[in-house]
Amino acid sequence: MGEQICATKSIALLSSHREEGEETKQLQIHDALSLQEEQLKFTETFQLSLSVMKRILLVFILAAAVMYGILHGNLWRNNFYWISFYGQTSSVRASTSYVTSGITITYDELPPTAVERRNALDTCLLKPAFESLLGVDKIYPFLCANDFIRVAQFQGSNKFELPYGIKRAEQFFRLALSRLQNCGLSSEEDSIACRRCVVVGNGGVLRNKTLGEKIDSYDVIIRMNNGPVIGYEEDVGRRTTFRLSYPESIFSDPIHYDPNTTVVLIVFKPRDLKWLWEILGGQKISAKGFWKKPALNMIYKSSQIRILDPSITRKTAYEWLHFPTRFPKKEKPKHPTTGLIAITLAFHICHEVHLAGFKYDFTDRNSSLHYYGNETMSQMMQNEYHNITAEQKFLKKLIDKNFVVNLT
């Protein structure tokens, strides 16, 4: 009987151990499943986080690429692009050379001083339409004695002879520039971020228009040759910032002297540079080699005189008026008028350009050519050195496209 009781207890104890073992096994399985489930959740969370991080990284990469494109696109646009005025887009100047007017131009490094001068022109945050559509890349318009050779090499002016480059006239430029004390715009013009400019032509259309007060309200007023202001203030104003001239057209009468005017010499031939060197050095002036008698005395100080970069004249002739580099032997070579060169200058130093005095009446040969004097349109029609028809068509395009505002 006792043995049966012991056996029964042993069986019960064994059964209890088996149940405990099963519970332990079940707990272990449950713990393993829980751990596996947690690992799966962690893996899913990690993969989700990794996916989000990849997307964020991709967004940053795309944003960086866009910013790179914008910044470098602006850099190319400000320095090397050319978008044709006539609506055709050419390739960006990404190579070290390009071809213009049948001549290959190779880029050299622009001197740091020239870079600083050019950057000083581009201070306005609002970019005008003509800057992109006319390919105006803010060439600094005046030559400086210390780096004009390197600037000419950079812009290709060493490939062209006067009036479109410095080729075979380097020594004459060096002599003339050595007489000048300054090559900057002026402290007043440099301080203006967005320059409003008016280019005042000499056309007879200015007579009795009483635009004098309005013209004087602009930041920069550009005039040309010997167009007077004394006696015509009501129609053309009193102030002059820049006056573009040749040796044959510069004022020599002290009555026209203005201490606030900067005279910009357009160099047409080496003799013009020799004239400037001689007249500023107090030497005797020879009138030989000029189409009419040049000024024999200088009323302006050397600090008031600048020499226009020939690339400005070249751009006007070849890129805007599409003049050929060579004319037939029986045809006299055509060159841009001072007025159109003055407009080109304005596009390089101004952010808003208005015009006055550029409209002519070709239907009446007896109509006034200038707002001063007695010359008539018949004199202009006989001029063989300018293509007035081509210039008038170009001006009409500028006005129609709202690149400029015509006051007359």
Coordinates of C-alpha atoms in Angstrom, one line a residue:
M1 CA 0.0 0.0 0.0
G2 CA 2.8 2.4 0.9
E3 CA 4.5 1.6 -2.4
Q4 CA 1.4 2.5 -4.3
I5 CA 1.2 5.8 -2.6
C6 CA 4.8 6.6 -3.4
A7 CA 4.3 5.6 -7.0
T8 CA 1.3 7.8 -7.2
K9 CA 3.2 10.8 -5.7
S10 CA 6.1 10.2 -8.1
I11 CA 3.7 10.2 -11.1
A12 CA 2.1 13.4 -9.8
L13 CA 5.4 15.0 -9.3
L14 CA 6.6 14.0 -12.8
S15 CA 3.4 15.3 -14.3
S16 CA 3.9 18.6 -12.4
H17 CA 7.5 18.9 -13.8
R18 CA 6.3 18.2 -17.3
E19 CA 3.6 20.9 -17.0
E20 CA 6.2 23.3 -15.6
G21 CA 8.5 22.4 -18.5
E22 CA 5.7 23.0 -21.0
E23 CA 5.0 26.4 -19.5
T24 CA 8.6 27.3 -19.5
K25 CA 8.9 26.2 -23.1
Q26 CA 5.8 28.2 -24.0
L27 CA 7.3 31.2 -22.2
Q28 CA 10.6 30.8 -24.1
I29 CA 8.7 30.5 -27.4
H30 CA 6.6 33.6 -26.5
D31 CA 9.7 35.5 -25.6
A32 CA 11.5 34.5 -28.8
L33 CA 8.5 35.5 -30.8
S34 CA 8.3 38.9 -29.0
L35 CA 12.0 39.4 -29.6
Q36 CA 11.6 38.6 -33.2
E37 CA 8.6 40.9 -33.5
E38 CA 10.6 43.7 -31.9
Q39 CA 13.5 43.0 -34.2
L40 CA 11.1 43.2 -37.2
K41 CA 9.6 46.4 -35.9
F42 CA 13.1 47.9 -35.4
T43 CA 14.1 46.7 -38.9
E44 CA 11.0 48.3 -40.4
T45 CA 11.5 51.5 -38.5
F46 CA 15.2 51.7 -39.5
Q47 CA 14.4 51.0 -43.1
L48 CA 11.7 53.7 -43.0
S49 CA 14.1 56.2 -41.4
L50 CA 16.8 55.3 -43.9
S51 CA 14.3 55.9 -46.8
V52 CA 13.3 59.2 -45.3
M53 CA 17.0 60.2 -44.9
K54 CA 17.7 59.2 -48.5
R55 CA 14.8 61.4 -49.7
I56 CA 16.0 64.3 -47.6
L57 CA 19.5 63.9 -48.9
L58 CA 18.2 63.7 -52.5
V59 CA 16.3 67.0 -51.9
F60 CA 19.4 68.6 -50.6
I61 CA 21.4 67.4 -53.6
L62 CA 18.8 68.6 -56.1
A63 CA 18.6 72.0 -54.3
A64 CA 22.3 72.3 -54.4
A65 CA 22.3 71.5 -58.1
V66 CA 19.6 74.1 -58.8
M67 CA 21.6 76.8 -56.8
Y68 CA 24.7 75.8 -58.7
G69 CA 23.0 76.2 -62.0
I70 CA 21.4 79.6 -61.0
L71 CA 24.7 81.0 -59.6
H72 CA 26.8 79.9 -62.5
G73 CA 24.1 80.7 -65.0
N74 CA 24.2 84.3 -63.7
L75 CA 28.0 84.3 -63.9
W76 CA 27.9 83.2 -67.5
R77 CA 25.1 85.6 -68.3
N78 CA 26.9 88.6 -66.8
N79 CA 30.2 87.9 -68.5
F80 CA 30.1 85.6 -71.5
Y81 CA 26.7 85.1 -73.1
W82 CA 25.3 86.6 -76.2
I83 CA 21.6 86.6 -76.9
S84 CA 20.9 88.1 -80.3
F85 CA 18.8 91.3 -80.6
Y86 CA 17.1 89.6 -83.5
G87 CA 15.9 86.7 -81.5
Q88 CA 18.4 84.0 -82.2
T89 CA 20.4 82.5 -79.4
S90 CA 24.0 81.4 -79.9
S91 CA 26.1 79.2 -77.8
V92 CA 27.5 80.4 -74.5
R93 CA 31.2 81.4 -74.6
A94 CA 32.3 78.3 -72.8
S95 CA 35.4 77.8 -74.9
T96 CA 38.6 79.8 -74.8
S97 CA 38.0 81.3 -78.2
Y98 CA 35.2 82.5 -80.5
V99 CA 34.8 83.9 -83.9
T100 CA 33.5 87.4 -84.6
S101 CA 33.5 89.3 -87.9
G102 CA 35.6 86.5 -89.4
I103 CA 38.3 86.8 -86.9
T104 CA 39.1 84.3 -84.1
I105 CA 39.3 85.9 -80.7
T106 CA 41.1 84.0 -77.9
Y107 CA 40.4 84.9 -74.3
D108 CA 43.1 85.8 -71.9
E109 CA 42.7 86.5 -68.2
L110 CA 41.2 89.9 -67.4
P111 CA 43.4 91.9 -65.0
P112 CA 42.0 92.1 -61.4
T113 CA 41.9 95.9 -61.7
A114 CA 39.7 95.6 -64.8
V115 CA 37.5 93.1 -63.1
E116 CA 36.9 95.5 -60.2
R117 CA 36.1 98.4 -62.6
R118 CA 33.6 96.2 -64.5
N119 CA 32.0 94.8 -61.4
A120 CA 31.5 98.4 -60.1
L121 CA 29.2 99.0 -63.1
D122 CA 26.9 96.1 -62.1
T123 CA 25.5 97.4 -58.8
C124 CA 21.8 97.5 -59.5
L125 CA 19.7 94.5 -58.3
L126 CA 17.1 95.0 -61.0
K127 CA 18.5 93.9 -64.3
P128 CA 17.3 95.8 -67.4
A129 CA 15.8 94.0 -70.4
F130 CA 18.5 95.3 -72.7
E131 CA 21.3 93.7 -70.7
S132 CA 20.4 90.2 -71.8
L133 CA 18.7 90.9 -75.1
L134 CA 21.4 93.1 -76.5
G135 CA 24.3 91.0 -75.1
V136 CA 25.6 93.9 -73.0
D137 CA 28.1 92.2 -70.7
K138 CA 29.1 95.4 -68.9
I139 CA 32.4 96.1 -70.6
Y140 CA 34.1 98.9 -68.8
P141 CA 34.0 101.7 -71.4
F142 CA 37.2 103.7 -70.8
L143 CA 40.8 102.6 -71.3
C144 CA 43.3 102.8 -68.4
A145 CA 47.0 103.2 -68.9
N146 CA 48.1 100.4 -66.6
D147 CA 46.2 97.5 -68.2
F148 CA 44.8 98.6 -71.6
I149 CA 46.9 96.1 -73.5
R150 CA 45.7 93.1 -71.4
V151 CA 42.1 94.3 -71.6
A152 CA 42.4 94.6 -75.4
Q153 CA 43.7 91.0 -75.5
F154 CA 40.8 89.8 -73.4
Q155 CA 38.2 91.6 -75.5
G156 CA 39.8 90.9 -78.8
S157 CA 40.6 94.5 -79.6
N158 CA 44.2 93.6 -80.4
K159 CA 42.9 91.9 -83.5
F160 CA 41.3 95.0 -85.0
E161 CA 42.8 98.3 -86.2
L162 CA 41.3 101.7 -85.4
P163 CA 38.5 102.7 -85.0
Y164 CA 37.5 99.2 -83.8
G165 CA 40.7 98.1 -81.9
I166 CA 44.2 99.0 -80.9
K167 CA 46.2 97.0 -83.5
R168 CA 49.2 98.9 -84.8
A169 CA 48.3 101.8 -82.6
E170 CA 49.5 100.5 -79.2
Q171 CA 52.3 103.1 -78.8
F172 CA 49.9 106.0 -79.7
F173 CA 47.4 104.7 -77.0
R174 CA 50.2 104.4 -74.5
L175 CA 51.4 108.0 -75.1
A176 CA 47.9 109.5 -74.9
L177 CA 46.9 107.5 -71.8
S178 CA 50.1 108.6 -70.1
R179 CA 48.7 112.2 -70.1
L180 CA 45.5 111.3 -68.4
Q181 CA 45.1 111.4 -64.6
N182 CA 42.0 109.3 -64.3
C183 CA 40.1 106.5 -66.1
G184 CA 37.1 106.1 -63.8
L185 CA 33.5 107.1 -64.3
S186 CA 33.5 109.6 -61.4
S187 CA 32.8 109.4 -57.7
E188 CA 29.3 110.7 -58.2
E189 CA 28.3 108.2 -60.9
D190 CA 30.0 105.3 -59.0
S191 CA 27.9 106.0 -55.9
I192 CA 24.6 105.5 -57.8
A193 CA 23.4 101.9 -57.8
C194 CA 20.8 102.1 -60.6
R195 CA 21.7 104.9 -63.0
R196 CA 18.9 106.6 -65.0
C197 CA 20.5 108.0 -68.2
V198 CA 19.4 110.1 -71.1
V199 CA 21.3 110.3 -74.3
V200 CA 20.7 113.7 -75.9
G201 CA 21.1 113.8 -79.7
N202 CA 21.5 117.0 -81.7
G203 CA 18.4 116.5 -83.9
G204 CA 16.3 119.5 -84.9
V205 CA 13.3 117.7 -83.3
L206 CA 14.4 119.1 -80.0
R207 CA 13.5 122.6 -81.0
N208 CA 10.6 124.1 -79.0
K209 CA 10.1 120.8 -77.0
T210 CA 10.9 122.5 -73.7
L211 CA 12.5 119.2 -72.4
G212 CA 15.4 121.0 -70.6
E213 CA 14.1 120.5 -67.0
K214 CA 13.2 116.9 -67.6
I215 CA 16.6 116.2 -69.2
D216 CA 18.4 117.7 -66.2
S217 CA 16.5 115.4 -63.8
Y218 CA 18.5 112.3 -65.0
D219 CA 21.4 110.8 -63.1
V220 CA 23.6 110.7 -66.2
I221 CA 23.3 113.0 -69.2
I222 CA 25.2 112.1 -72.3
R223 CA 25.8 114.6 -75.1
M224 CA 27.9 114.5 -78.2
N225 CA 30.2 116.6 -80.3
N226 CA 29.7 120.4 -80.2
G227 CA 26.0 120.4 -79.4
P228 CA 25.7 123.5 -77.2
V229 CA 23.6 124.0 -74.0
I230 CA 24.2 127.7 -73.6
G231 CA 21.3 129.5 -75.2
Y232 CA 19.3 126.3 -75.5
E233 CA 18.7 125.4 -71.9
E234 CA 14.9 125.4 -72.1
D235 CA 15.0 122.7 -74.8
V236 CA 18.1 120.6 -74.0
G237 CA 18.9 121.4 -70.3
R238 CA 22.0 122.7 -68.6
R239 CA 23.8 119.6 -67.2
T240 CA 26.3 117.3 -69.0
T241 CA 27.8 114.2 -67.5
F242 CA 29.6 112.8 -70.5
R243 CA 30.3 114.5 -73.9
L244 CA 31.6 112.2 -76.7
S245 CA 33.8 114.1 -79.1
Y246 CA 36.5 113.8 -81.8
P247 CA 39.5 116.2 -82.1
E248 CA 37.5 117.9 -84.9
S249 CA 34.3 118.4 -82.8
I250 CA 35.5 119.1 -79.2
F251 CA 34.8 122.5 -77.7
S252 CA 37.7 124.9 -77.8
D253 CA 35.9 128.1 -76.7
P254 CA 36.2 128.6 -72.9
I255 CA 32.6 129.8 -72.9
H256 CA 31.5 126.2 -73.2
Y257 CA 33.7 124.9 -70.3
D258 CA 31.8 122.9 -67.7
P259 CA 33.8 121.6 -64.6
N260 CA 31.3 118.8 -64.1
T261 CA 31.6 117.4 -67.6
T262 CA 33.8 114.4 -68.6
V263 CA 34.9 114.4 -72.2
V264 CA 35.1 111.0 -73.9
L265 CA 37.4 110.9 -76.9
I266 CA 36.3 108.5 -79.7
V267 CA 39.5 107.5 -81.3
F268 CA 39.1 107.2 -85.1
K269 CA 42.8 107.2 -86.2
P270 CA 46.3 107.2 -84.7
R271 CA 46.5 110.9 -85.4
D272 CA 43.7 111.5 -82.9
L273 CA 45.9 110.0 -80.1
K274 CA 48.9 112.0 -81.2
W275 CA 46.8 115.1 -81.1
L276 CA 45.7 114.4 -77.5
W277 CA 49.3 113.7 -76.4
E278 CA 50.4 117.0 -78.0
I279 CA 47.6 119.2 -76.8
L280 CA 47.8 118.0 -73.2
G281 CA 51.6 118.4 -73.3
G282 CA 51.4 122.0 -74.5
Q283 CA 53.0 121.2 -77.8
K284 CA 52.4 122.7 -81.2
I285 CA 49.4 121.1 -83.0
S286 CA 49.5 120.1 -86.6
A287 CA 46.2 120.2 -88.4
K288 CA 47.3 117.6 -91.0
G289 CA 45.5 114.3 -91.2
F290 CA 42.1 115.6 -90.0
W291 CA 39.0 115.9 -92.0
K292 CA 38.6 119.4 -90.7
K293 CA 40.6 121.7 -88.4
P294 CA 40.9 120.2 -84.9
A295 CA 40.9 122.1 -81.6
L296 CA 44.2 123.9 -81.2
N297 CA 43.7 124.5 -77.5
M298 CA 42.2 122.3 -74.7
I299 CA 39.7 124.0 -72.3
Y300 CA 39.3 120.8 -70.2
K301 CA 41.6 119.5 -67.5
S302 CA 43.4 116.2 -68.2
S303 CA 41.4 114.7 -65.2
Q304 CA 38.2 115.4 -67.2
I305 CA 39.2 113.4 -70.3
R306 CA 38.7 109.7 -71.0
I307 CA 39.5 107.5 -74.0
L308 CA 36.6 105.3 -75.2
D309 CA 37.4 101.6 -75.5
P310 CA 37.3 100.8 -79.2
S311 CA 35.3 97.6 -78.4
I312 CA 32.3 99.9 -77.8
T313 CA 32.6 101.3 -81.3
R314 CA 33.2 97.8 -82.7
K315 CA 30.1 96.4 -81.0
T316 CA 28.0 99.2 -82.5
A317 CA 29.3 98.6 -86.0
Y318 CA 29.6 94.9 -86.3
E319 CA 27.1 93.4 -83.9
W320 CA 24.3 95.9 -84.0
L321 CA 24.5 97.5 -87.4
H322 CA 26.0 94.4 -89.0
F323 CA 28.5 96.4 -91.1
P324 CA 31.0 94.3 -93.1
T325 CA 34.6 94.2 -92.1
R326 CA 35.5 95.1 -95.6
F327 CA 33.6 97.3 -98.0
P328 CA 33.9 97.1 -101.8
K329 CA 36.6 99.3 -103.3
K330 CA 34.1 101.6 -105.0
E331 CA 32.2 102.2 -101.8
K332 CA 33.4 104.3 -98.9
P333 CA 33.5 102.5 -95.6
K334 CA 30.6 103.2 -93.3
H335 CA 31.0 103.9 -89.6
P336 CA 28.5 104.4 -86.8
T337 CA 27.5 108.0 -85.9
T338 CA 28.6 109.5 -82.6
G339 CA 24.9 109.3 -81.5
L340 CA 24.7 105.6 -81.8
I341 CA 28.1 105.1 -80.2
A342 CA 26.8 107.2 -77.3
I343 CA 23.7 104.9 -76.9
T344 CA 26.1 101.9 -76.8
L345 CA 28.1 103.6 -74.1
A346 CA 24.8 104.2 -72.1
F347 CA 23.9 100.6 -72.3
H348 CA 27.2 99.7 -70.7
I349 CA 27.0 102.1 -67.7
C350 CA 23.3 102.7 -67.2
H351 CA 20.3 100.6 -66.0
E352 CA 17.6 102.7 -67.7
V353 CA 18.2 104.5 -71.0
H354 CA 16.1 107.3 -72.5
L355 CA 16.7 109.1 -75.8
A356 CA 16.0 112.7 -77.0
G357 CA 16.8 114.3 -80.3
F358 CA 17.3 111.2 -82.4
K359 CA 14.3 111.6 -84.8
Y360 CA 14.8 113.0 -88.2
D361 CA 12.4 114.2 -91.0
F362 CA 13.7 112.4 -94.1
T363 CA 10.7 113.6 -96.1
D364 CA 11.7 117.3 -96.0
R365 CA 15.3 118.0 -97.2
N366 CA 14.9 121.6 -95.9
S367 CA 14.0 120.7 -92.3
S368 CA 16.4 121.5 -89.5
L369 CA 19.2 119.0 -89.1
H370 CA 20.2 120.2 -85.6
Y371 CA 18.4 122.1 -82.8
Y372 CA 21.1 124.7 -83.3
G373 CA 22.6 126.3 -86.4
N374 CA 21.2 126.4 -90.0
E375 CA 22.2 123.1 -91.4
T376 CA 19.3 121.1 -93.1
M377 CA 18.6 117.5 -93.7
S378 CA 20.1 117.7 -97.2
Q379 CA 23.5 117.7 -95.6
M380 CA 22.8 114.4 -93.8
M381 CA 21.4 112.8 -96.9
Q382 CA 24.7 113.6 -98.7
N383 CA 26.8 111.9 -96.0
E384 CA 28.6 108.9 -97.4
Y385 CA 30.3 107.8 -94.2
H386 CA 27.2 106.8 -92.2
N387 CA 24.3 104.5 -92.9
I388 CA 21.5 106.6 -91.4
T389 CA 18.8 104.3 -92.7
A390 CA 20.3 101.3 -90.9
E391 CA 20.7 103.3 -87.7
Q392 CA 17.1 104.6 -87.8
K393 CA 15.8 101.0 -88.3
F394 CA 17.9 99.8 -85.3
L395 CA 16.7 102.7 -83.1
K396 CA 13.1 101.8 -84.1
K397 CA 13.7 98.2 -82.9
L398 CA 15.1 99.5 -79.6
I399 CA 12.0 101.7 -79.1
D400 CA 9.5 99.1 -80.2
K401 CA 10.9 96.5 -77.8
N402 CA 10.9 99.0 -75.0
F403 CA 14.6 98.7 -74.5
V404 CA 14.7 102.5 -74.5
V405 CA 12.2 105.3 -74.0
N406 CA 12.1 108.0 -76.7
L407 CA 11.3 111.4 -75.3
T408 CA 10.9 113.0 -78.8

